[in-house]
Amino acid sequence: MSSVRTTYIRLKSMLPEGVRDALSAINQRLFARRTLLRKYGSWFDVDWRKNFQNMSQQEWKRAYDEAWKHRNNDCVEETDAELILKALAEKGTVLEVGAGIGTLAIRLAQEGFTVTGVDVSAEALRRAAEAARREGVIVDWREGFAETLPFADKSFDYITCCHTLEHVKDLASVVAEFKRIALKRIVVLMPKQKFRLYAENYHTQFFESPDQLADAFGLSRYDCREIDCIDHKNEFQGKAFLYIGELGN
Ligand SMILES: C[S@@+](CC[C@H](N)C(=O)[O-])C[C@H]1O[C@@H](n2cnc3c(N)ncnc32)[C@H](O)[C@@H]1O
């Protein structure tokens, strides 16, 4: 990402919240839908946030496969990977949910974790498997939905989920699955965001404060903090939350 654009985003983030909201409301009402149609063309479902509740699993997979055919970068940055690695502490088994093209899963495998990467998109996993082969690491790649994970209770020490919780259809089911499967910790990185009807992504879940995320998981021992991702060179620029939930006694 160019430094001009980073500067623009940073300057915008310094505006009072009310001004930012007003500008965004004008953009949403007058330009956003048309701009997205012009930029992405027919493969992108500009009305995703109106439609996603009625989508079947097949339609969901197809949409993400199509998205991954048109995208070349993931969202996770080296700095995110470092934060997540720190949150995992001891080595063990990791289920990386919403693994995408595999960057975090591969990084964790390189650090000595035993990693399974799950994603709805076969296209993403095909690219992830190629990248793992290139890097010479072994990751068990599985197609699946975060809402119905095909794994036994307490079968992984850690669950990591980076820039994906904001994409799921049914947040309550995903949270229940994470708590069922993780033995030690759940680590989630996701954007701090207000709902906007039109945007360049298929986001469905919106969190504006760390408390909302902590409440969604309902674990008594956790850490949730805001982190600044504005300088990210990849897709995501903004603020994010890093949530670390502790399981067990
Ligand atoms: C923005 S990408 C993030 C990928 C990667 N974790 C990263 O940080 O770059 C979101 C990923 O979630 C996947 N996804 C969407 N809905 C999902 C669901 N219900 N269950 C599992 N994965 C899902 C998509 O295919 C996509 O790979």
Coordinates of C-alpha atoms and ligand atoms in Angstrom, one line a residue:
M1 CA 0.0 0.0 0.0
S2 CA 1.4 3.4 -0.9
S3 CA 2.4 5.8 1.9
V4 CA 0.0 8.4 0.4
R5 CA -2.9 6.1 1.1
T6 CA -1.6 5.3 4.6
T7 CA -1.4 9.0 5.3
Y8 CA -4.9 9.6 4.0
I9 CA -6.3 6.8 6.2
R10 CA -4.3 8.1 9.2
L11 CA -5.5 11.6 8.7
K12 CA -9.1 10.4 8.3
S13 CA -8.8 8.4 11.6
M14 CA -7.9 11.7 13.3
L15 CA -11.2 13.4 12.4
P16 CA -13.8 13.5 15.2
E17 CA -16.0 10.4 15.1
G18 CA -19.1 12.4 14.3
V19 CA -17.5 13.9 11.2
R20 CA -16.2 10.5 10.0
D21 CA -19.6 9.0 10.5
A22 CA -21.3 11.9 8.6
L23 CA -18.8 11.5 5.6
S24 CA -19.3 7.7 5.7
A25 CA -23.1 8.1 5.7
I26 CA -22.9 10.4 2.6
N27 CA -20.6 8.0 0.9
Q28 CA -22.8 5.0 1.7
R29 CA -26.0 6.7 0.5
L30 CA -24.6 8.3 -2.7
F31 CA -21.6 6.5 -4.0
A32 CA -20.5 3.3 -2.3
R33 CA -22.7 0.7 -4.1
R34 CA -21.9 2.2 -7.6
T35 CA -18.2 2.5 -6.8
L36 CA -18.0 -1.2 -5.8
L37 CA -19.8 -2.3 -8.9
R38 CA -17.5 -0.3 -11.1
K39 CA -14.4 -1.6 -9.2
Y40 CA -15.1 -5.3 -8.9
G41 CA -17.6 -6.1 -11.7
S42 CA -20.1 -9.0 -11.6
W43 CA -18.2 -11.6 -9.6
F44 CA -18.5 -9.5 -6.4
D45 CA -21.7 -9.6 -4.5
V46 CA -22.2 -6.0 -3.6
D47 CA -25.4 -6.8 -1.7
W48 CA -23.8 -9.5 0.5
R49 CA -24.9 -7.9 3.7
K50 CA -28.5 -7.9 2.6
N51 CA -28.3 -11.5 1.3
F52 CA -26.0 -13.5 3.5
Q53 CA -28.6 -14.8 6.0
N54 CA -30.4 -16.7 3.3
M55 CA -27.3 -18.2 1.6
S56 CA -26.8 -21.9 1.5
Q57 CA -23.4 -23.5 2.4
Q58 CA -22.8 -24.2 -1.3
E59 CA -23.5 -20.5 -2.3
W60 CA -21.2 -19.4 0.6
K61 CA -18.3 -21.6 -0.7
R62 CA -18.9 -20.5 -4.2
A63 CA -18.7 -16.9 -3.2
Y64 CA -15.4 -17.3 -1.4
D65 CA -13.9 -19.5 -4.1
E66 CA -14.7 -16.7 -6.5
A67 CA -13.3 -14.1 -4.2
W68 CA -10.0 -16.0 -3.8
K69 CA -9.7 -16.3 -7.6
H70 CA -9.7 -12.5 -7.7
R71 CA -7.4 -11.8 -4.7
N72 CA -3.7 -12.2 -4.4
N73 CA -3.1 -11.2 -0.8
D74 CA -4.2 -12.2 2.6
C75 CA -4.8 -9.9 5.6
V76 CA -2.5 -11.3 8.2
E77 CA 0.8 -9.3 8.6
E78 CA 4.1 -10.3 10.1
T79 CA 3.2 -8.1 13.1
D80 CA -0.1 -9.9 13.6
A81 CA 1.6 -13.3 13.3
E82 CA 4.1 -12.2 16.0
L83 CA 1.3 -11.1 18.4
I84 CA -0.5 -14.4 17.8
L85 CA 2.7 -16.4 18.3
K86 CA 3.2 -14.6 21.6
A87 CA -0.4 -15.4 22.6
L88 CA 0.2 -19.1 22.1
A89 CA 3.2 -19.3 24.4
E90 CA 4.0 -23.0 24.6
K91 CA 4.2 -25.3 21.6
G92 CA 1.2 -27.5 20.9
T93 CA -1.6 -28.2 18.4
V94 CA -3.3 -25.4 16.6
L95 CA -6.6 -25.2 14.6
E96 CA -6.3 -22.1 12.3
V97 CA -9.9 -21.2 11.4
G98 CA -10.4 -19.2 8.2
A99 CA -6.8 -20.1 7.1
G100 CA -7.2 -18.5 3.7
I101 CA -4.1 -18.9 1.6
G102 CA -2.3 -20.2 4.6
T103 CA 0.1 -17.5 5.7
L104 CA -0.5 -17.8 9.5
A105 CA -0.8 -21.6 9.5
I106 CA 2.5 -21.9 7.6
R107 CA 4.2 -19.5 10.0
L108 CA 2.9 -21.4 13.0
A109 CA 4.1 -24.7 11.5
Q110 CA 7.5 -23.1 10.9
E111 CA 7.6 -22.2 14.6
G112 CA 7.1 -25.9 15.6
F113 CA 3.3 -26.0 16.2
T114 CA 1.3 -28.9 14.8
V115 CA -1.2 -27.1 12.6
T116 CA -4.5 -27.8 10.9
G117 CA -5.9 -25.1 8.7
V118 CA -9.6 -25.0 7.9
D119 CA -11.4 -22.8 5.4
V120 CA -14.7 -22.9 3.4
S121 CA -12.8 -22.2 0.2
A122 CA -11.2 -25.0 -1.7
E123 CA -9.5 -22.5 -3.9
A124 CA -7.9 -20.8 -0.9
L125 CA -6.8 -24.2 0.5
R126 CA -5.3 -25.2 -2.9
R127 CA -3.1 -22.1 -2.8
A128 CA -2.3 -22.6 0.9
A129 CA -1.2 -26.2 0.2
E130 CA 1.1 -25.0 -2.7
A131 CA 2.6 -22.4 -0.4
A132 CA 3.2 -25.0 2.4
R133 CA 4.9 -27.3 -0.1
R134 CA 7.1 -24.4 -1.3
E135 CA 8.1 -23.6 2.3
G136 CA 8.6 -27.3 3.1
V137 CA 6.2 -27.4 6.1
I138 CA 3.4 -29.8 6.8
V139 CA -0.1 -28.4 7.6
D140 CA -3.3 -30.5 7.5
W141 CA -5.7 -28.5 5.3
R142 CA -9.4 -29.2 5.7
E143 CA -12.5 -27.7 4.0
G144 CA -15.1 -26.8 6.5
F145 CA -17.3 -24.1 8.2
A146 CA -16.4 -22.5 11.4
E147 CA -20.0 -23.0 12.5
T148 CA -19.8 -26.8 12.3
L149 CA -16.1 -27.8 12.7
P150 CA -15.5 -31.5 12.1
F151 CA -13.3 -32.1 15.2
A152 CA -13.7 -33.8 18.5
D153 CA -14.2 -31.9 21.8
K154 CA -10.9 -30.5 23.2
S155 CA -9.0 -31.8 20.3
F156 CA -6.6 -28.8 19.8
D157 CA -4.6 -26.9 22.4
Y158 CA -5.3 -23.6 20.6
I159 CA -7.7 -22.1 18.1
T160 CA -6.5 -19.1 16.1
C161 CA -8.8 -17.1 13.9
C162 CA -7.4 -14.1 12.1
H163 CA -9.5 -11.7 10.1
T164 CA -12.2 -14.3 9.8
L165 CA -14.7 -14.0 12.7
E166 CA -16.1 -10.9 10.9
H167 CA -17.0 -13.2 8.0
V168 CA -19.1 -15.9 9.6
K169 CA -22.8 -16.3 9.1
D170 CA -23.7 -17.5 12.7
L171 CA -21.4 -16.0 15.3
A172 CA -23.0 -17.9 18.3
S173 CA -22.4 -21.3 16.7
V174 CA -18.8 -20.4 15.9
V175 CA -18.1 -19.3 19.5
A176 CA -19.7 -22.5 20.8
E177 CA -17.5 -24.6 18.4
F178 CA -14.3 -22.7 19.4
K179 CA -15.1 -23.3 23.1
R180 CA -15.9 -27.0 22.5
I181 CA -12.8 -27.7 20.5
A182 CA -10.0 -25.6 22.2
L183 CA -8.3 -27.0 25.3
K184 CA -6.1 -24.1 26.3
R185 CA -6.7 -20.8 24.4
I186 CA -8.7 -19.1 21.7
V187 CA -6.9 -16.3 19.9
V188 CA -8.9 -14.0 17.6
L189 CA -7.8 -11.1 15.6
M190 CA -10.6 -9.1 14.0
P191 CA -11.3 -5.5 12.9
K192 CA -12.8 -2.8 15.0
Q193 CA -15.7 -1.7 12.8
K194 CA -19.1 -0.1 12.5
F195 CA -21.7 -1.6 10.3
R196 CA -21.7 -0.3 6.8
L197 CA -24.1 -1.7 4.2
Y198 CA -21.6 -1.4 1.3
A199 CA -17.9 -2.3 1.6
E200 CA -15.1 -4.1 -0.3
N201 CA -15.6 -7.3 1.7
Y202 CA -18.1 -9.9 2.8
H203 CA -18.1 -8.9 6.5
T204 CA -21.1 -9.9 8.5
Q205 CA -20.2 -9.3 12.2
F206 CA -19.2 -5.9 13.6
F207 CA -17.5 -5.1 16.8
E208 CA -16.9 -1.6 18.0
S209 CA -15.4 -2.2 21.5
P210 CA -13.3 -5.0 23.2
D211 CA -16.2 -5.6 25.6
Q212 CA -18.5 -6.7 22.8
L213 CA -16.0 -9.3 21.7
A214 CA -15.3 -10.4 25.3
D215 CA -19.1 -10.7 25.9
A216 CA -19.6 -12.8 22.7
F217 CA -17.2 -15.4 24.1
G218 CA -18.3 -15.1 27.7
L219 CA -15.1 -16.6 29.1
S220 CA -14.1 -15.3 32.6
R221 CA -10.4 -15.2 31.9
Y222 CA -9.4 -13.3 28.8
D223 CA -7.4 -10.4 27.5
C224 CA -8.8 -8.2 24.7
R225 CA -7.0 -5.1 23.4
E226 CA -7.2 -2.7 20.6
I227 CA -4.3 -2.7 18.1
D228 CA -3.4 -0.3 15.3
C229 CA -3.2 -1.9 11.8
I230 CA -3.3 1.4 9.8
D231 CA 0.2 0.9 8.4
H232 CA -0.6 -2.5 7.1
K233 CA 0.5 -2.9 3.5
N234 CA -2.0 -5.6 2.8
E235 CA -5.8 -5.5 2.5
F236 CA -6.8 -4.5 6.0
Q237 CA -6.1 -1.0 7.3
G238 CA -7.6 0.2 10.5
K239 CA -7.9 -0.8 14.1
A240 CA -8.3 -4.3 15.2
F241 CA -9.0 -6.3 18.4
L242 CA -6.8 -9.1 19.7
Y243 CA -8.8 -11.4 21.9
I244 CA -7.1 -14.1 24.0
G245 CA -9.6 -16.3 25.9
E246 CA -8.4 -18.9 28.4
L247 CA -10.1 -22.3 28.8
G248 CA -9.9 -24.9 31.5
N249 CA -9.0 -24.2 35.1
Ligands
LIG1 C1 -10.4 -12.1 5.0 S1 -10.0 -13.8 4.8 C2 -8.8 -14.1 6.1 C3 -7.8 -15.1 5.7 C4 -6.6 -15.2 6.6 N1 -7.0 -15.7 7.9 C5 -5.9 -13.9 6.7 O1 -5.8 -13.3 7.8 O2 -5.4 -13.4 5.7 C6 -11.5 -14.6 5.5 C7 -11.4 -16.1 5.3 O3 -12.5 -16.7 5.9 C8 -13.0 -17.8 5.1 N2 -14.4 -18.0 5.6 C9 -15.5 -17.3 5.3 N3 -16.6 -17.8 5.9 C10 -16.1 -18.8 6.7 C11 -16.8 -19.7 7.6 N4 -18.1 -19.7 7.8 N5 -16.0 -20.7 8.1 C12 -14.7 -20.8 7.8 N6 -14.0 -20.0 7.0 C13 -14.8 -19.0 6.4 C14 -12.8 -17.3 3.7 O4 -12.8 -18.2 2.7 C15 -11.5 -16.5 3.8 O5 -10.4 -17.4 3.5

